[in-house]
Amino acid sequence: QQPVQSPQAVILREGEDAVINCSSSKALYSVHWYRQKHGEAPVFLMILLKGGEQKGHEKISASFNEKKQQSSLYLTASQLSYSGTYFCGTGSNNAGNMLTFGGGTRLMVKP
Amino acid sequence: DTGVSQNPRHKITKRGQNVTFRCDPISEHNRLYWYRQTLGQGPEFLTYFQNEAQLEKSRLLSDRFSAERPKGSFSTLEIQRTEQGDSAMYLCASSPVGGLTEAFFGQGTRLTVV
């Protein structure tokens, strides 16, 4: 079942912060975050693993609550380049990137 | 290395025709994935290869869809007897083997069935 992302869309001014949430009804092994700009390929941001390990970019932070099967992506001091659609993908094992993606959160950062 | 390459970038076909897409992954990546993305939605997993072995296939994938990865290098995705509902962006991604790592996506092939 597809994870649910919230909000569906958000508009920010440069320098403002945002939180994007991802919630699943299934037990999760991992949560993967990607950003996709219009007409481009999804680009990796972060992986959060059961047990607390994280792999990703230093300027992006995220949390993973295994009990609640939820993850949140924190975007601080947003820049124009942060604009795009953010997807969370959930994995049920460590066998690879066979992910179930949410419907996305559209983020627009204005000057 | 220029990343994951997909060809063609765009394909328009008539309903009922067969189409084939190609994906060239990053050269040292053993794992290859196909996803489908429709407008306004997240990517939907279709199938997964480790080297030449197809290890996973989505239950959503009808028998009109087939994928191969001969010799564990490039991969092809064929859709037979295309339907209008097949219109979507078909994304390929690759990643190195060994635990969970980032997947690198190609820019996709946009299929329009008319």
GROMACS .gro file of C-alpha atoms in nm:
model
  225
    1GLN     CA    1   0.000   0.000   0.000
    2GLN     CA    2   0.121   0.345  -0.097
    3PRO     CA    3   0.258   0.566   0.184
    4VAL     CA    4   0.069   0.890   0.245
    5GLN     CA    5   0.255   1.218   0.218
    6SER     CA    6   0.154   1.547   0.372
    7PRO     CA    7   0.115   1.824   0.289
    8GLN     CA    8   0.038   1.772  -0.079
    9ALA     CA    9   0.180   2.112  -0.162
   10VAL     CA   10   0.359   2.394   0.015
   11ILE     CA   11   0.475   2.741  -0.084
   12LEU     CA   12   0.764   2.901   0.100
   13ARG     CA   13   0.964   3.219   0.088
   14GLU     CA   14   1.340   3.183   0.064
   15GLY     CA   15   1.487   3.120   0.406
   16GLU     CA   16   1.173   2.962   0.554
   17ASP     CA   17   1.157   2.608   0.688
   18ALA     CA   18   0.933   2.319   0.590
   19VAL     CA   19   0.852   1.970   0.710
   20ILE     CA   20   0.725   1.696   0.482
   21ASN     CA   21   0.569   1.388   0.636
   22CYS     CA   22   0.540   1.031   0.513
   23SER     CA   23   0.320   0.774   0.680
   24SER     CA   24   0.281   0.405   0.606
   25SER     CA   25   0.031   0.141   0.717
   26LYS     CA   26   0.293  -0.132   0.676
   27ALA     CA   27   0.595  -0.219   0.886
   28LEU     CA   28   0.896  -0.053   0.730
   29TYR     CA   29   1.261  -0.143   0.697
   30SER     CA   30   1.367   0.177   0.528
   31VAL     CA   31   1.245   0.514   0.405
   32HIS     CA   32   1.403   0.680   0.100
   33TRP     CA   33   1.358   1.044   0.007
   34TYR     CA   34   1.393   1.178  -0.348
   35ARG     CA   35   1.337   1.516  -0.509
   36GLN     CA   36   1.218   1.550  -0.867
   37LYS     CA   37   1.215   1.871  -1.068
   38HIS     CA   38   0.977   1.908  -1.358
   39GLY     CA   39   1.088   1.701  -1.655
   40GLU     CA   40   1.390   1.559  -1.472
   41ALA     CA   41   1.486   1.233  -1.304
   42PRO     CA   42   1.427   1.184  -0.931
   43VAL     CA   43   1.741   1.267  -0.733
   44PHE     CA   44   1.837   1.091  -0.412
   45LEU     CA   45   1.828   1.285  -0.086
   46MET     CA   46   1.839   1.040   0.202
   47ILE     CA   47   1.785   0.685   0.326
   48LEU     CA   48   1.672   0.614   0.679
   49LEU     CA   49   1.704   0.260   0.803
   50LYS     CA   50   1.539   0.064   1.077
   51GLY     CA   51   1.771   0.087   1.372
   52GLY     CA   52   1.861   0.449   1.323
   53GLU     CA   53   2.119   0.451   1.047
   54GLN     CA   54   2.097   0.737   0.798
   55LYS     CA   55   2.268   0.789   0.466
   56GLY     CA   56   2.237   1.111   0.278
   57HIS     CA   57   2.334   1.468   0.221
   58GLU     CA   58   2.464   1.669   0.512
   59LYS     CA   59   2.232   1.963   0.454
   60ILE     CA   60   1.918   1.752   0.461
   61SER     CA   61   1.781   1.609   0.782
   62ALA     CA   62   1.508   1.357   0.841
   63SER     CA   63   1.362   1.137   1.108
   64PHE     CA   64   1.220   0.786   1.108
   65ASN     CA   65   0.981   0.665   1.376
   66GLU     CA   66   0.975   0.288   1.331
   67LYS     CA   67   0.693   0.230   1.580
   68LYS     CA   68   0.464   0.481   1.412
   69GLN     CA   69   0.587   0.387   1.064
   70GLN     CA   70   0.641   0.753   0.987
   71SER     CA   71   0.920   0.966   0.850
   72SER     CA   72   0.965   1.339   0.824
   73LEU     CA   73   1.198   1.540   0.600
   74TYR     CA   74   1.318   1.872   0.736
   75LEU     CA   75   1.411   2.150   0.496
   76THR     CA   76   1.569   2.444   0.675
   77ALA     CA   77   1.657   2.787   0.540
   78SER     CA   78   1.503   2.695   0.207
   79GLN     CA   79   1.665   2.806  -0.117
   80LEU     CA   80   1.513   2.853  -0.461
   81SER     CA   81   1.683   2.531  -0.569
   82TYR     CA   82   1.475   2.333  -0.318
   83SER     CA   83   1.168   2.373  -0.539
   84GLY     CA   84   1.038   2.048  -0.681
   85THR     CA   85   0.831   1.746  -0.586
   86TYR     CA   86   0.949   1.540  -0.291
   87PHE     CA   87   0.873   1.170  -0.280
   88CYS     CA   88   0.917   0.924   0.000
   89GLY     CA   89   0.968   0.562  -0.093
   90THR     CA   90   0.931   0.281   0.156
   91GLY     CA   91   1.115  -0.048   0.160
   92SER     CA   92   1.024  -0.364   0.345
   93ASN     CA   93   1.369  -0.530   0.336
   94ASN     CA   94   1.734  -0.461   0.260
   95ALA     CA   95   1.734  -0.642  -0.072
   96GLY     CA   96   1.743  -0.327  -0.283
   97ASN     CA   97   1.558  -0.023  -0.403
   98MET     CA   98   1.224  -0.191  -0.469
   99LEU     CA   99   1.030   0.096  -0.324
  100THR     CA  100   0.669   0.194  -0.285
  101PHE     CA  101   0.651   0.568  -0.342
  102GLY     CA  102   0.402   0.815  -0.201
  103GLY     CA  103   0.208   1.058  -0.414
  104GLY     CA  104   0.457   1.339  -0.360
  105THR     CA  105   0.469   1.683  -0.199
  106ARG     CA  106   0.507   1.978  -0.433
  107LEU     CA  107   0.732   2.245  -0.285
  108MET     CA  108   0.769   2.590  -0.434
  109VAL     CA  109   1.021   2.837  -0.293
  110LYS     CA  110   0.968   3.198  -0.392
  111PRO     CA  111   1.220   3.482  -0.366
  112ASP     CA  112   3.038   0.799  -1.665
  113THR     CA  113   2.732   1.000  -1.767
  114GLY     CA  114   2.482   0.826  -1.542
  115VAL     CA  115   2.183   0.613  -1.632
  116SER     CA  116   2.087   0.650  -1.996
  117GLN     CA  117   1.746   0.569  -2.143
  118ASN     CA  118   1.639   0.554  -2.504
  119PRO     CA  119   1.429   0.672  -2.667
  120ARG     CA  120   1.332   0.977  -2.460
  121HIS     CA  121   0.992   0.995  -2.622
  122LYS     CA  122   0.780   0.736  -2.802
  123ILE     CA  123   0.440   0.781  -2.961
  124THR     CA  124   0.272   0.462  -3.073
  125LYS     CA  125  -0.065   0.346  -3.191
  126ARG     CA  126  -0.275   0.127  -2.967
  127GLY     CA  127  -0.198  -0.238  -3.028
  128GLN     CA  128   0.160  -0.186  -3.138
  129ASN     CA  129   0.462  -0.326  -2.951
  130VAL     CA  130   0.728  -0.096  -2.810
  131THR     CA  131   1.071  -0.157  -2.660
  132PHE     CA  132   1.273   0.074  -2.437
  133ARG     CA  133   1.639   0.049  -2.349
  134CYS     CA  134   1.821   0.137  -2.027
  135ASP     CA  135   2.198   0.158  -1.986
  136PRO     CA  136   2.281   0.166  -1.614
  137ILE     CA  137   2.592   0.308  -1.454
  138SER     CA  138   2.861   0.062  -1.555
  139GLU     CA  139   2.961  -0.079  -1.217
  140HIS     CA  140   2.603  -0.110  -1.086
  141ASN     CA  141   2.474  -0.464  -1.048
  142ARG     CA  142   2.116  -0.371  -0.961
  143LEU     CA  143   1.869  -0.235  -1.213
  144TYR     CA  144   1.508  -0.129  -1.160
  145TRP     CA  145   1.219  -0.030  -1.383
  146TYR     CA  146   0.951   0.207  -1.256
  147ARG     CA  147   0.649   0.366  -1.420
  148GLN     CA  148   0.533   0.718  -1.336
  149THR     CA  149   0.208   0.881  -1.441
  150LEU     CA  150   0.145   1.253  -1.421
  151GLY     CA  151   0.124   1.383  -1.066
  152GLN     CA  152   0.207   1.048  -0.909
  153GLY     CA  153   0.511   0.887  -0.755
  154PRO     CA  154   0.708   0.620  -0.940
  155GLU     CA  155   0.552   0.272  -0.931
  156PHE     CA  156   0.786  -0.028  -0.909
  157LEU     CA  157   0.771  -0.270  -1.202
  158THR     CA  158   1.069  -0.504  -1.187
  159TYR     CA  159   1.420  -0.556  -1.048
  160PHE     CA  160   1.736  -0.726  -1.178
  161GLN     CA  161   2.052  -0.820  -0.999
  162ASN     CA  162   2.304  -0.879  -1.273
  163GLU     CA  163   2.114  -1.077  -1.537
  164ALA     CA  164   1.865  -1.235  -1.296
  165GLN     CA  165   1.517  -1.087  -1.271
  166LEU     CA  166   1.455  -1.121  -0.898
  167GLU     CA  167   1.132  -0.930  -0.847
  168LYS     CA  168   0.833  -0.845  -1.060
  169SER     CA  169   0.537  -0.637  -0.947
  170ARG     CA  170   0.202  -0.812  -0.935
  171LEU     CA  171   0.070  -0.507  -1.116
  172LEU     CA  172   0.280  -0.594  -1.419
  173SER     CA  173   0.060  -0.759  -1.679
  174ASP     CA  174   0.187  -1.037  -1.903
  175ARG     CA  175   0.207  -0.783  -2.186
  176PHE     CA  176   0.518  -0.645  -2.016
  177SER     CA  177   0.851  -0.822  -2.030
  178ALA     CA  178   1.197  -0.713  -1.929
  179GLU     CA  179   1.540  -0.858  -1.993
  180ARG     CA  180   1.894  -0.784  -1.891
  181PRO     CA  181   2.119  -1.006  -2.099
  182LYS     CA  182   2.473  -1.035  -1.967
  183GLY     CA  183   2.387  -0.812  -1.675
  184SER     CA  184   2.455  -0.491  -1.863
  185PHE     CA  185   2.181  -0.293  -2.041
  186SER     CA  186   1.815  -0.379  -1.997
  187THR     CA  187   1.513  -0.368  -2.225
  188LEU     CA  188   1.147  -0.330  -2.135
  189GLU     CA  189   0.897  -0.444  -2.395
  190ILE     CA  190   0.526  -0.372  -2.393
  191GLN     CA  191   0.317  -0.580  -2.631
  192ARG     CA  192  -0.022  -0.478  -2.766
  193THR     CA  193  -0.003  -0.135  -2.609
  194GLU     CA  194  -0.313   0.019  -2.452
  195GLN     CA  195  -0.391   0.383  -2.378
  196GLY     CA  196  -0.350   0.309  -2.009
  197ASP     CA  197   0.016   0.228  -2.074
  198SER     CA  198   0.085   0.594  -2.144
  199ALA     CA  199   0.335   0.703  -1.878
  200MET     CA  200   0.697   0.785  -1.808
  201TYR     CA  201   0.906   0.469  -1.778
  202LEU     CA  202   1.200   0.523  -1.546
  203CYS     CA  203   1.506   0.307  -1.507
  204ALA     CA  204   1.733   0.322  -1.203
  205SER     CA  205   2.051   0.147  -1.098
  206SER     CA  206   2.242   0.098  -0.777
  207PRO     CA  207   2.550  -0.092  -0.663
  208VAL     CA  208   2.499  -0.420  -0.481
  209GLY     CA  209   2.563  -0.429  -0.107
  210GLY     CA  210   2.296  -0.320   0.137
  211LEU     CA  211   2.080  -0.020   0.072
  212THR     CA  212   2.233   0.263  -0.124
  213GLU     CA  213   2.103   0.545  -0.332
  214ALA     CA  214   1.946   0.462  -0.664
  215PHE     CA  215   2.038   0.670  -0.967
  216PHE     CA  216   1.747   0.733  -1.200
  217GLY     CA  217   1.757   0.794  -1.571
  218GLN     CA  218   1.552   1.069  -1.730
  219GLY     CA  219   1.296   0.821  -1.850
  220THR     CA  220   1.112   0.732  -2.168
  221ARG     CA  221   0.779   0.906  -2.210
  222LEU     CA  222   0.533   0.675  -2.385
  223THR     CA  223   0.216   0.810  -2.544
  224VAL     CA  224  -0.031   0.556  -2.681
  225VAL     CA  225  -0.280   0.707  -2.926
   0.00000   0.00000   0.00000
